[in-house]
CSV table of C-alpha atoms and ligand atoms in Angstrom, one decimal:
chain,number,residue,atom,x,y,z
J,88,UNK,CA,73.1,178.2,68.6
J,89,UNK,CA,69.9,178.0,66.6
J,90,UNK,CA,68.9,175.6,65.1
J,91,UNK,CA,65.8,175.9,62.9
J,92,UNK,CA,65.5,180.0,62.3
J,93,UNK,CA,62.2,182.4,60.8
J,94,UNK,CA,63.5,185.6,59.0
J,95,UNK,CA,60.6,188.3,59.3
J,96,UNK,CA,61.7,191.2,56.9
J,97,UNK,CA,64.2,188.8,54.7
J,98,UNK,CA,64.6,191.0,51.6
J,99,UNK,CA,66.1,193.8,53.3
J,100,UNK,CA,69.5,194.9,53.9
J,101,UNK,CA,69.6,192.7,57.6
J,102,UNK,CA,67.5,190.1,56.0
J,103,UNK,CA,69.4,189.0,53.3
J,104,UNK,CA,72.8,189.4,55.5
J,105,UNK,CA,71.2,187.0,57.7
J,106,UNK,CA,70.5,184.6,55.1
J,107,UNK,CA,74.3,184.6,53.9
J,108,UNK,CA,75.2,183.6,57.5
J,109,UNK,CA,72.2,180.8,57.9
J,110,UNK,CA,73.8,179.3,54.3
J,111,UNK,CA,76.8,179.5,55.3
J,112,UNK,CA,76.1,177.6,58.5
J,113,UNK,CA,73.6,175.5,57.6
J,114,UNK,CA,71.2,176.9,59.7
J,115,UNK,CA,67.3,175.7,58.6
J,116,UNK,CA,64.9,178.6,57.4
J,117,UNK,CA,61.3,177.5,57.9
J,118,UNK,CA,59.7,180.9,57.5
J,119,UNK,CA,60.2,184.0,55.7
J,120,UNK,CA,58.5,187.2,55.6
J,121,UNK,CA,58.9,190.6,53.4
J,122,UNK,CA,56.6,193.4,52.6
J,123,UNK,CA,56.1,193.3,48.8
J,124,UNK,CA,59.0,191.8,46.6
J,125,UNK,CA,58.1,189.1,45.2
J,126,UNK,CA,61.1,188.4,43.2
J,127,UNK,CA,63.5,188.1,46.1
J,128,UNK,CA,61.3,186.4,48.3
J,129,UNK,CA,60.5,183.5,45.5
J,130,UNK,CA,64.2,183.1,44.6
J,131,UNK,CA,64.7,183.1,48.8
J,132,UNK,CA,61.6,180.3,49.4
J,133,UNK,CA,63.3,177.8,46.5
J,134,UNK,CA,66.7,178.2,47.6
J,135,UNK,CA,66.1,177.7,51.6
J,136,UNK,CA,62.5,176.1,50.7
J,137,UNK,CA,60.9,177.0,54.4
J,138,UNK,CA,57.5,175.9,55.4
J,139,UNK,CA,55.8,179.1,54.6
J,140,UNK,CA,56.4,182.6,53.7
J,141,UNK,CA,54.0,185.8,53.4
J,142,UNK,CA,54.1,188.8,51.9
J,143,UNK,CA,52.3,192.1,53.8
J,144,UNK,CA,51.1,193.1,50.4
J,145,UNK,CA,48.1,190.9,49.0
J,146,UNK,CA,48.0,191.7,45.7
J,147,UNK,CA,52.0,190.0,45.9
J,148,UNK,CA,51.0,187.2,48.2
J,149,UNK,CA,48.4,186.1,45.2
J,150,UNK,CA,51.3,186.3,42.9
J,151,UNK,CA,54.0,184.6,44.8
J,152,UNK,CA,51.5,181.9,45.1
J,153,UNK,CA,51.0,181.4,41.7
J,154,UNK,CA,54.8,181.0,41.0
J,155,UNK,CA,55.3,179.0,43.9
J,156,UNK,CA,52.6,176.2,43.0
J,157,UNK,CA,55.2,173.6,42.0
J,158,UNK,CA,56.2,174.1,45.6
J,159,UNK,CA,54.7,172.9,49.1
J,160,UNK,CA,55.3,176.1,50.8
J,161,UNK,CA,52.5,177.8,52.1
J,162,UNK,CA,52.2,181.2,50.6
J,163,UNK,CA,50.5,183.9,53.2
J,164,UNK,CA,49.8,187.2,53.0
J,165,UNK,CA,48.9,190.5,55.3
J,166,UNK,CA,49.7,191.0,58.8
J,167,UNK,CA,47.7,188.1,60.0
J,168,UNK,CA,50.1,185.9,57.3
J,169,UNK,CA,53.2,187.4,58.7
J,170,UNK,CA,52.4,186.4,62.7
J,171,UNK,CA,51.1,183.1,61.3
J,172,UNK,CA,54.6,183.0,60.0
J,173,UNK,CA,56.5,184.6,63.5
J,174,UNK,CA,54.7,181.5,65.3
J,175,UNK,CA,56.0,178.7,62.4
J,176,UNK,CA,55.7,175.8,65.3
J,177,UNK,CA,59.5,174.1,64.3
J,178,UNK,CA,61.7,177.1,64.4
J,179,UNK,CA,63.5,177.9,67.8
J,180,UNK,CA,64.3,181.7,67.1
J,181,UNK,CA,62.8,184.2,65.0
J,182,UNK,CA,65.3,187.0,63.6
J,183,UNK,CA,63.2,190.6,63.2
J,184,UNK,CA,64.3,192.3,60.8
J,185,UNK,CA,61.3,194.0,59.5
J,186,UNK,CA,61.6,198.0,59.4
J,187,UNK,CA,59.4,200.1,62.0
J,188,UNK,CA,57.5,199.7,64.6
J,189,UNK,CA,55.0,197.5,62.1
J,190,UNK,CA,57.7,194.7,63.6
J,191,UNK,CA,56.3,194.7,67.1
J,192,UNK,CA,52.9,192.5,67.0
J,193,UNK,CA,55.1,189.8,65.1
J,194,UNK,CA,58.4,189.8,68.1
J,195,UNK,CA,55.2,189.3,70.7
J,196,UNK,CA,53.6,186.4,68.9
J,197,UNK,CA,57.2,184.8,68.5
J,198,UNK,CA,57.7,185.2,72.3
J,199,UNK,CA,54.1,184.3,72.6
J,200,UNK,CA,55.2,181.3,70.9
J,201,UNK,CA,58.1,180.9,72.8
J,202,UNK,CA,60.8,181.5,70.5
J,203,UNK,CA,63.9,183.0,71.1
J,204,UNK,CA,64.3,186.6,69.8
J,205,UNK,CA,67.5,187.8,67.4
J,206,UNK,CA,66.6,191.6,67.2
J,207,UNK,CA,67.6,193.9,64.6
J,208,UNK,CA,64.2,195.8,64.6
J,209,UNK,CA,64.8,198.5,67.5
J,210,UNK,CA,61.3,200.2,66.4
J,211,UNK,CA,60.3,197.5,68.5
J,212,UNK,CA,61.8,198.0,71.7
J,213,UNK,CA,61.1,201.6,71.4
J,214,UNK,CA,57.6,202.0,70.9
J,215,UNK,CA,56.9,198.5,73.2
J,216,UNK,CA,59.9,198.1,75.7
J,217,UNK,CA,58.0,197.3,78.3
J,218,UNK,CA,56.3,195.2,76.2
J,219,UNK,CA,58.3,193.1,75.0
J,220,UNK,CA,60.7,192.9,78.2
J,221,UNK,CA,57.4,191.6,80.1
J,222,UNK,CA,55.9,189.1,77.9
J,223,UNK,CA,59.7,188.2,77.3
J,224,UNK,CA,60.3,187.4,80.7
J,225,UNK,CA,57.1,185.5,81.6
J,226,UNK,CA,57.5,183.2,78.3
J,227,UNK,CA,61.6,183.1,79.7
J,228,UNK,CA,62.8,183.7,76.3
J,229,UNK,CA,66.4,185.5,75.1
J,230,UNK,CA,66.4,188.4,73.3
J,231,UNK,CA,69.9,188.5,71.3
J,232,UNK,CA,70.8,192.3,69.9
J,233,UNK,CA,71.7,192.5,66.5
J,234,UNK,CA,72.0,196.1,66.0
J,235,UNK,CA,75.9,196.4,66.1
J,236,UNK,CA,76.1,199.1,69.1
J,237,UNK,CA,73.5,196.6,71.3
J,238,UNK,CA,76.0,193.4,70.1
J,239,UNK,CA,79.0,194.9,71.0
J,240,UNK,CA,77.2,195.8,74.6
J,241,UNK,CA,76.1,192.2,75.0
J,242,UNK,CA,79.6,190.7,74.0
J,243,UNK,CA,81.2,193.2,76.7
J,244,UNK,CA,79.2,192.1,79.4
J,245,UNK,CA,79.6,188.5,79.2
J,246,UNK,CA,81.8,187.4,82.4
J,247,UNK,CA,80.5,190.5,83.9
J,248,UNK,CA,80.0,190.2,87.8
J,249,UNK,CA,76.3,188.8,88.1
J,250,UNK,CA,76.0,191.5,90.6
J,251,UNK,CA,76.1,195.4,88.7
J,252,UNK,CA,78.8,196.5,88.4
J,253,UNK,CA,78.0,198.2,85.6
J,254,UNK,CA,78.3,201.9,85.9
J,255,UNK,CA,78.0,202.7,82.4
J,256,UNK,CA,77.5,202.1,78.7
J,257,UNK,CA,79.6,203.8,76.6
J,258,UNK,CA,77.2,204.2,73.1
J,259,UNK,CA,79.5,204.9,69.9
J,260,UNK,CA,77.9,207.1,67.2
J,261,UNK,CA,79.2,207.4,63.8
J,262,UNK,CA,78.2,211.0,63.3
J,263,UNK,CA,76.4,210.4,59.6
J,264,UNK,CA,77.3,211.9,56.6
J,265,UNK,CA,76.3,215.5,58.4
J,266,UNK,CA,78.8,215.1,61.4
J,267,UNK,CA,80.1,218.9,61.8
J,268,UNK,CA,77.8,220.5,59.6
J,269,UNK,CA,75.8,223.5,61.3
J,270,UNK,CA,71.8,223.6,60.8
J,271,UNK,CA,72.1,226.7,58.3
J,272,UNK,CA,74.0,223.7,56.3
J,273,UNK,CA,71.4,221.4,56.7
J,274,UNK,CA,68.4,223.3,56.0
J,275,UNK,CA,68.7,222.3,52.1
J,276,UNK,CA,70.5,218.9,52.3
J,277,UNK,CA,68.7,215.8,50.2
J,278,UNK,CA,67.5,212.7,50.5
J,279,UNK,CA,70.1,211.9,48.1
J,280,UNK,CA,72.6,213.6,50.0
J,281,UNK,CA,71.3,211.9,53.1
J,282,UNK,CA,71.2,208.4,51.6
J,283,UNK,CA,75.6,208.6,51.6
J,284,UNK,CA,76.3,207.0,54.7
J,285,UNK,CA,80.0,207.0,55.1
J,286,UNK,CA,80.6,203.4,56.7
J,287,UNK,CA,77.6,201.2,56.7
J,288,UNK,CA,75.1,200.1,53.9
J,289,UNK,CA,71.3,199.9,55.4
J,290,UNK,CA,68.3,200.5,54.2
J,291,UNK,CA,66.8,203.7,53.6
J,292,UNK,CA,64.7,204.5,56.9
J,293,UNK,CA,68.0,203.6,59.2
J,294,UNK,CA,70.4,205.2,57.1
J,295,UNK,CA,68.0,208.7,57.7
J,296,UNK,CA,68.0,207.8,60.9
J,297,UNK,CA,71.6,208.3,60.9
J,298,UNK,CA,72.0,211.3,59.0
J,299,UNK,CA,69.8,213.1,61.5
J,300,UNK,CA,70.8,210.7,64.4
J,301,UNK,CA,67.5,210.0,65.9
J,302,UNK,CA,69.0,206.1,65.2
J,303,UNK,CA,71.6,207.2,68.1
J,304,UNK,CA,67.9,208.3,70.3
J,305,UNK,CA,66.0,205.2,69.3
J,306,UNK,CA,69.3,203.3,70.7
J,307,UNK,CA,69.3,205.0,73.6
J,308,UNK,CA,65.9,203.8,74.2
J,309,UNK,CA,66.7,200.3,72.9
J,310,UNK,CA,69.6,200.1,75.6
J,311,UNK,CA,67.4,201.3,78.4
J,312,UNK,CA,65.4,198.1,77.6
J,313,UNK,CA,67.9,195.5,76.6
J,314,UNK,CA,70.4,196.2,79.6
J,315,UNK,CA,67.8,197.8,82.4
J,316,UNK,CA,70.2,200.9,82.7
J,317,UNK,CA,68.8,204.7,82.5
J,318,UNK,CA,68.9,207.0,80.2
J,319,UNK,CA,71.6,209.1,82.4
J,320,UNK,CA,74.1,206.0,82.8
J,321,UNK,CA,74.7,205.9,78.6
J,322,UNK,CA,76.8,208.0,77.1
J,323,UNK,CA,76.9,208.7,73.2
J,324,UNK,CA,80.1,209.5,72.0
J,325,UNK,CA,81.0,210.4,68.1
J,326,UNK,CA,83.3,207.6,66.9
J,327,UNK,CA,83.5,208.7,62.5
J,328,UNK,CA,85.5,205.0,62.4
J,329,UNK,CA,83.0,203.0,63.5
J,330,UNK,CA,85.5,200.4,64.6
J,331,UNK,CA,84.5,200.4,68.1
J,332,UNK,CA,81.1,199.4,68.1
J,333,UNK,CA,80.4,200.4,72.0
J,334,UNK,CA,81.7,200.0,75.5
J,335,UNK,CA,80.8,199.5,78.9
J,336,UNK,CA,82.5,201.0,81.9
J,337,UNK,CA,82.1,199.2,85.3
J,338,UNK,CA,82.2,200.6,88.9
J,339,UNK,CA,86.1,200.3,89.1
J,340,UNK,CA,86.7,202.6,86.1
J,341,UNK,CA,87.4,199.5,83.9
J,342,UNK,CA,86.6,199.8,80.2
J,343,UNK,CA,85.6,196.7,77.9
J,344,UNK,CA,84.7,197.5,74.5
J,345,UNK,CA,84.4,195.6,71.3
J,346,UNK,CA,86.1,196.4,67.9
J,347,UNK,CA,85.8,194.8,64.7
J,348,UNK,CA,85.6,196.3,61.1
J,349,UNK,CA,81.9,197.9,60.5
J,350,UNK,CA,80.3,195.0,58.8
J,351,UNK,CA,76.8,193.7,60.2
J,352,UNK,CA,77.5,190.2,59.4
J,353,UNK,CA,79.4,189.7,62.7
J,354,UNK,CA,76.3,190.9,65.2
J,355,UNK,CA,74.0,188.7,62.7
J,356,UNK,CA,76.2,185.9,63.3
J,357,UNK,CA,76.8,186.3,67.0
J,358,UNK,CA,73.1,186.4,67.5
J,359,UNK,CA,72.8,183.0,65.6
J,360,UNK,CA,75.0,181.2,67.1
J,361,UNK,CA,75.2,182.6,71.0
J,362,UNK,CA,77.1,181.6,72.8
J,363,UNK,CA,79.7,180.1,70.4
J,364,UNK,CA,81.8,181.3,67.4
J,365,UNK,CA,82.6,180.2,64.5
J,366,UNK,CA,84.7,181.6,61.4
J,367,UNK,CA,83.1,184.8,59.4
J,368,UNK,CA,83.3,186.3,56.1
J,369,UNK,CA,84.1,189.4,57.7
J,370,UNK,CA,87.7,191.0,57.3
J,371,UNK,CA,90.3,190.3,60.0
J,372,UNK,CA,90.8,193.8,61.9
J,373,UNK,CA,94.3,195.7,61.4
J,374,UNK,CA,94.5,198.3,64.3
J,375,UNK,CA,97.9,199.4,63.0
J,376,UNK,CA,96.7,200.0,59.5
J,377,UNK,CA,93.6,202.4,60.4
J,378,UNK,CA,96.6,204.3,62.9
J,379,UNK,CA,94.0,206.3,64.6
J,380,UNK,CA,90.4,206.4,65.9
J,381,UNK,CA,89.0,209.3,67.2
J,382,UNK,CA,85.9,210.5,69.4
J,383,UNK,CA,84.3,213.8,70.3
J,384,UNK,CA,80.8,215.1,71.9
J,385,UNK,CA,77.8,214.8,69.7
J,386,UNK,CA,76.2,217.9,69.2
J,387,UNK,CA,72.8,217.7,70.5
J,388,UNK,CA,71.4,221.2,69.3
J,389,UNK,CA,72.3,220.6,65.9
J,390,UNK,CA,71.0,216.5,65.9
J,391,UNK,CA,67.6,217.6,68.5
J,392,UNK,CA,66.6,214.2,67.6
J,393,UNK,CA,69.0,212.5,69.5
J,394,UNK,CA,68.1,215.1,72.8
J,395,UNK,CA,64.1,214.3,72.0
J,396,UNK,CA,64.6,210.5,72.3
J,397,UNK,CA,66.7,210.7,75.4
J,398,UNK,CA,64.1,213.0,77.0
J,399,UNK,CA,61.1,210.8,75.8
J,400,UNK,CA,63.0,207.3,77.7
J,401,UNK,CA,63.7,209.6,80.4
J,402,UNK,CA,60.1,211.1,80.6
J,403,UNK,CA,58.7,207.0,80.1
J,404,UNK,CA,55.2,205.8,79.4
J,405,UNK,CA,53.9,206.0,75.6
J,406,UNK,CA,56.5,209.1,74.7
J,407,UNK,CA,58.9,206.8,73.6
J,408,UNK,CA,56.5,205.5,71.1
J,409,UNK,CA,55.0,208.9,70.0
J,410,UNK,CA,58.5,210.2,69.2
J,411,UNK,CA,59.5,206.4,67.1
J,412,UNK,CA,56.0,206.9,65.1
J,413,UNK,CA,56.5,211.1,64.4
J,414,UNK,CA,60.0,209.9,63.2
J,415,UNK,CA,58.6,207.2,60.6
J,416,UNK,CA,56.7,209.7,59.1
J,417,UNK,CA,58.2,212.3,58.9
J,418,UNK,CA,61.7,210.2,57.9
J,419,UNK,CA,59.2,209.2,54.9
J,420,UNK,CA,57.7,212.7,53.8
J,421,UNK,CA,61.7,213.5,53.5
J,422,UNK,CA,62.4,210.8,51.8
J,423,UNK,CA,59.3,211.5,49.2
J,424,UNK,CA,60.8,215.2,49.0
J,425,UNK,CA,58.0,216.8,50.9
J,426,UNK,CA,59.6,218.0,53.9
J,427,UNK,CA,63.1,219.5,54.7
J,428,UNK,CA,65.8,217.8,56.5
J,429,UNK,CA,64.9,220.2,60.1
J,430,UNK,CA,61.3,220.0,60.2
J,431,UNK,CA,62.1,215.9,60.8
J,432,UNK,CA,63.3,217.0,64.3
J,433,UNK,CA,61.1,219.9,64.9
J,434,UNK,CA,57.8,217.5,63.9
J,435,UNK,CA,59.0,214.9,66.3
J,436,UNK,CA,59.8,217.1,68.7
J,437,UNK,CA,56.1,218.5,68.5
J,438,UNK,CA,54.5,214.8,68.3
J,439,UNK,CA,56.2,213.8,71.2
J,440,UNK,CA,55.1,217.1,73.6
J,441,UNK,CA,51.3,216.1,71.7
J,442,UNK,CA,51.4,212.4,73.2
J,443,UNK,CA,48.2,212.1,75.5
J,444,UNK,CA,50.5,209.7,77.6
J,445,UNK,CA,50.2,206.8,80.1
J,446,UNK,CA,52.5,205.2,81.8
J,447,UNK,CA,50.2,202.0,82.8
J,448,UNK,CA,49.6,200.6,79.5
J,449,UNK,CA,48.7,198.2,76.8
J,450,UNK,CA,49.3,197.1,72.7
J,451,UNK,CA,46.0,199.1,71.9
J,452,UNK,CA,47.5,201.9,73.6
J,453,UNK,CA,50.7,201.3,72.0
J,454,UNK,CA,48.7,201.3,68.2
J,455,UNK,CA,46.5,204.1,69.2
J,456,UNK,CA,49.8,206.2,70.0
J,457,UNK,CA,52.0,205.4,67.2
J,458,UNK,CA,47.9,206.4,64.9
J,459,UNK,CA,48.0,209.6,66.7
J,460,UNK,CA,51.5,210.5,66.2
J,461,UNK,CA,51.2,210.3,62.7
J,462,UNK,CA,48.6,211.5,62.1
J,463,UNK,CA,49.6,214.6,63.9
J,464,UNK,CA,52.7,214.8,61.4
J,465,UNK,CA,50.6,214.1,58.7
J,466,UNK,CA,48.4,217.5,59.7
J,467,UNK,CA,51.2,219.7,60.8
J,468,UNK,CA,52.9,219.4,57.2
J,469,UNK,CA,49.7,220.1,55.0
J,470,UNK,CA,49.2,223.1,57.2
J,471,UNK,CA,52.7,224.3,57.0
J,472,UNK,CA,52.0,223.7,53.3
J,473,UNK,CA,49.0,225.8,52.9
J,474,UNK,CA,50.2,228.9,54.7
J,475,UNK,CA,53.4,229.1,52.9
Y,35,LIG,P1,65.3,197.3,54.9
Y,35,LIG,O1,64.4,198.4,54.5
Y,35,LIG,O2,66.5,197.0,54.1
Y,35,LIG,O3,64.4,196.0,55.0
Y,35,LIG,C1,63.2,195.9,55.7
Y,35,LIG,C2,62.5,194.6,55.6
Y,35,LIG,O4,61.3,194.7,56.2
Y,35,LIG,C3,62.3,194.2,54.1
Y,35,LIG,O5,62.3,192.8,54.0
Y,35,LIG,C4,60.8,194.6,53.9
Y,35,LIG,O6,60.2,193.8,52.9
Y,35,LIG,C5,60.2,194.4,55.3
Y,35,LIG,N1,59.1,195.3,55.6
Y,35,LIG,C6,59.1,196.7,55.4
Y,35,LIG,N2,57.9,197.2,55.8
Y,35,LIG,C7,57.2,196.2,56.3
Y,35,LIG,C8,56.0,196.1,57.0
Y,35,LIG,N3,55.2,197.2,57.1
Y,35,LIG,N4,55.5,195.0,57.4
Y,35,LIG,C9,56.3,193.8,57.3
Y,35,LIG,N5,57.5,193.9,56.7
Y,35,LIG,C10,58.0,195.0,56.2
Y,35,LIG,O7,65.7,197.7,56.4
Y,35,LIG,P2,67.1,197.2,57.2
Y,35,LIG,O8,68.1,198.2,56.9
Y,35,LIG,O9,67.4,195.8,56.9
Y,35,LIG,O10,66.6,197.4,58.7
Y,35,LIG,C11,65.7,196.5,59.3
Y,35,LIG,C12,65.7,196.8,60.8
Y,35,LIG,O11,67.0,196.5,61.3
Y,35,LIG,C13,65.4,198.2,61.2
Y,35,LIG,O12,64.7,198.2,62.4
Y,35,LIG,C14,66.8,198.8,61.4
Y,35,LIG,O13,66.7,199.9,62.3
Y,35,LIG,C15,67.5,197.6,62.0
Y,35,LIG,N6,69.0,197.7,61.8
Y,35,LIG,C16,69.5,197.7,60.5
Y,35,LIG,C17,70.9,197.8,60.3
Y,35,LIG,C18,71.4,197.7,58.9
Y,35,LIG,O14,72.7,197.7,58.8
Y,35,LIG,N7,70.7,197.7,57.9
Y,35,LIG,C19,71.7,197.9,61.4
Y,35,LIG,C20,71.2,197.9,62.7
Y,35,LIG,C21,69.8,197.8,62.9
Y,36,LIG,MG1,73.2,200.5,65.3
């Protein structure tokens, strides 16, 4: 279990989860990192008062400084403030739960440092899996899923033969609020419409993700890295319940899978405190109250997200990344109203076939990829716009 934890991205929806557990189990915060609100991340500092926290935005970072002068926590700012905070010498893990890829130079300098790794930003596996699996394995440093799917993979593979014998991984998807819906349907839907998930509270960017499903591609990739599997041995199956969180089916047919009510807090926790357990705020589960669960085939022409992500792991190299960074734009002009609900997959879809690829590669490459890819987004749309 940790012991002395850093929360990059702590005023989000995963970051202040995480917090709730750390109180609750007296875990020590001595770092803590958001992108530009000030509020929360002052109230945050004095309640868990951590050695230092930063803010990405410097125009906050000069005011959280201000109002944190009665204080001796370091107030820094930018990217360099953030790392400074992902290497915060006492802590023994560092929870990422920043949004986006922007999360991947901080997980390295925490396994540069040597910390342990809880996970929640995927962004970061996808666009640096090798990455991140190397420098993870030289340093000798866990990495400990939090995205629920990745949790329940992890839990179900504990007692697992050291040998594989694991034929596959069974990846539950809740369908989004668009499960069923035809892509005449979806050709006007909203942001707002989008932004209904039926069973999880996220922030905006995931819960996109979900509507469209390219959060099912991105953990497909994120499974190829955490569990060394390929693409071809997961399978993504529509759960609407969410209630199974995902399986895995070894070579004698057996199936292990782990249930619990949709609520984030248990991964969080589990990640915490690995390998022990201790009592949650979460519900107890009544399998004979929800009567049924039910599962069907996703349907990949409809969701092309999820079919670009699988082909982008299977193809390797930097398409992974291309296809992660097309997605954060794009997910971001439709979220600003500038783009409809298709032209996310078809843009990504284009990025990734645009990639100038390598498959021996470094963190400039990785940067210059995830530039390039959004850039290209950025141009498609403005010339889709100027000859409508
Ligand atoms: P969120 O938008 O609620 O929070 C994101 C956090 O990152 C905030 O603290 C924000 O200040 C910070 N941030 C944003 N942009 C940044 C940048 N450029 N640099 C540094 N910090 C930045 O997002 P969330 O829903 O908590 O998701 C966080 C990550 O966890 C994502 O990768 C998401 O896919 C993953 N995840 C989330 C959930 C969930 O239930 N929310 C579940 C599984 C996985
Ligand atoms: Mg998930």
């Amino acid at each position: 279990m940790t012991d002395r934890l850093i929360i990059l991205g702590s005023t989000g929806s995963i970051g202040t989860q995480a917090l709730d557990v750390a109180r609750k189990l007296g875990i020590k915060i001595t770092a803590l990192t958001a992108n530009s609100r000030v509020d929360l991340l002052e109230e945050q500092a004095r309640e868990f008062n951590p050695r230092m926290v930063a803010l990405l935005d410097e125009k906050a970072a000069s005011d959280l400084r201000v109002r944190l002068a009665d204080t001796d926590i370091k107030v820094l700012s930018g990217i360099g403030g953030i790392c400074e905070c992902a290497r915060e010498e006492s802590a023994d893990t560092v929870l990422n739960s920043i949004v986006g890829m922007a999360g991947l130079v901080p997980t390295l300098d925490a396994i540069d440092e040597g910390k342990n790794l809880a996970l929640a930003n995927k962004e970061t596996l996808v666009a640096g899996g090798q990455l991140v699996m190397d420098a993870a394995r030289n340093k000798g440093v866990n990495i400990y899923p939090v995205d629920s799917e990745h949790s329940a993979i992890f839990q179900c593979l504990r007692g697992a033969p050291r040998e594989r014998a694991l034929k596959r991984i069974i990846l539950t998807a809740s369908g989004g609020p668009f499960f069923g819906k035809t892509r005449e349907e979806l050709a006007d839907v909203t942001a707002a419409q989008a932004l209904k998930h039926p069973n999880w509270e996220m922030g905006a960017k995931i819960t996109i993700d979900s509507a469209t499903m390219m959060n099912k591609g991105l953990e497909v990739i994120e499974a190829c890295w955490l569990f060394g599997v390929h693409e071809d041995q997961i399978k993504v199956v529509v759960h609407r319940e969410s209630i199974i969180h995902s399986a895995v089916e070894f070579d004698d047919n057996a199936v292990i899978a782990q249930l619990g009510l949709p609520d984030m807090k248990i991964p969080i926790q589990y990640a915490l405190t690995y390998p022990n357990r201790y009592p949650s705020p979460t519900d107890e589960l009544d399998l004979a109250t929800l009567g049924t669960l039910t599962f069907a085939e996703p349907d990949y022409e409809t969701f092309d997200c999820l079919s670009i992500c699988k082909e982008a792991i299977r193809r390797g190299g930097l398409y992974p990344c291309a296809a992660n960074s097309a997605n954060e734009q794009a997910n971001f002009l439709f979220r600003n109203g500038r783009i409809g609900f298709l032209e996310i997959g078809e843009l990504v879809g284009e990025a990734m076939e645009a990639c100038e690829n390598k498959y021996d590669f470094n963190l400039m490459d990785v940067m210059a990829t995830d530039r390039l890819a959004r850039e290209f987004v950025s141009r498609k749309v403005a010339e889709r716009k100027g000859s409508i």
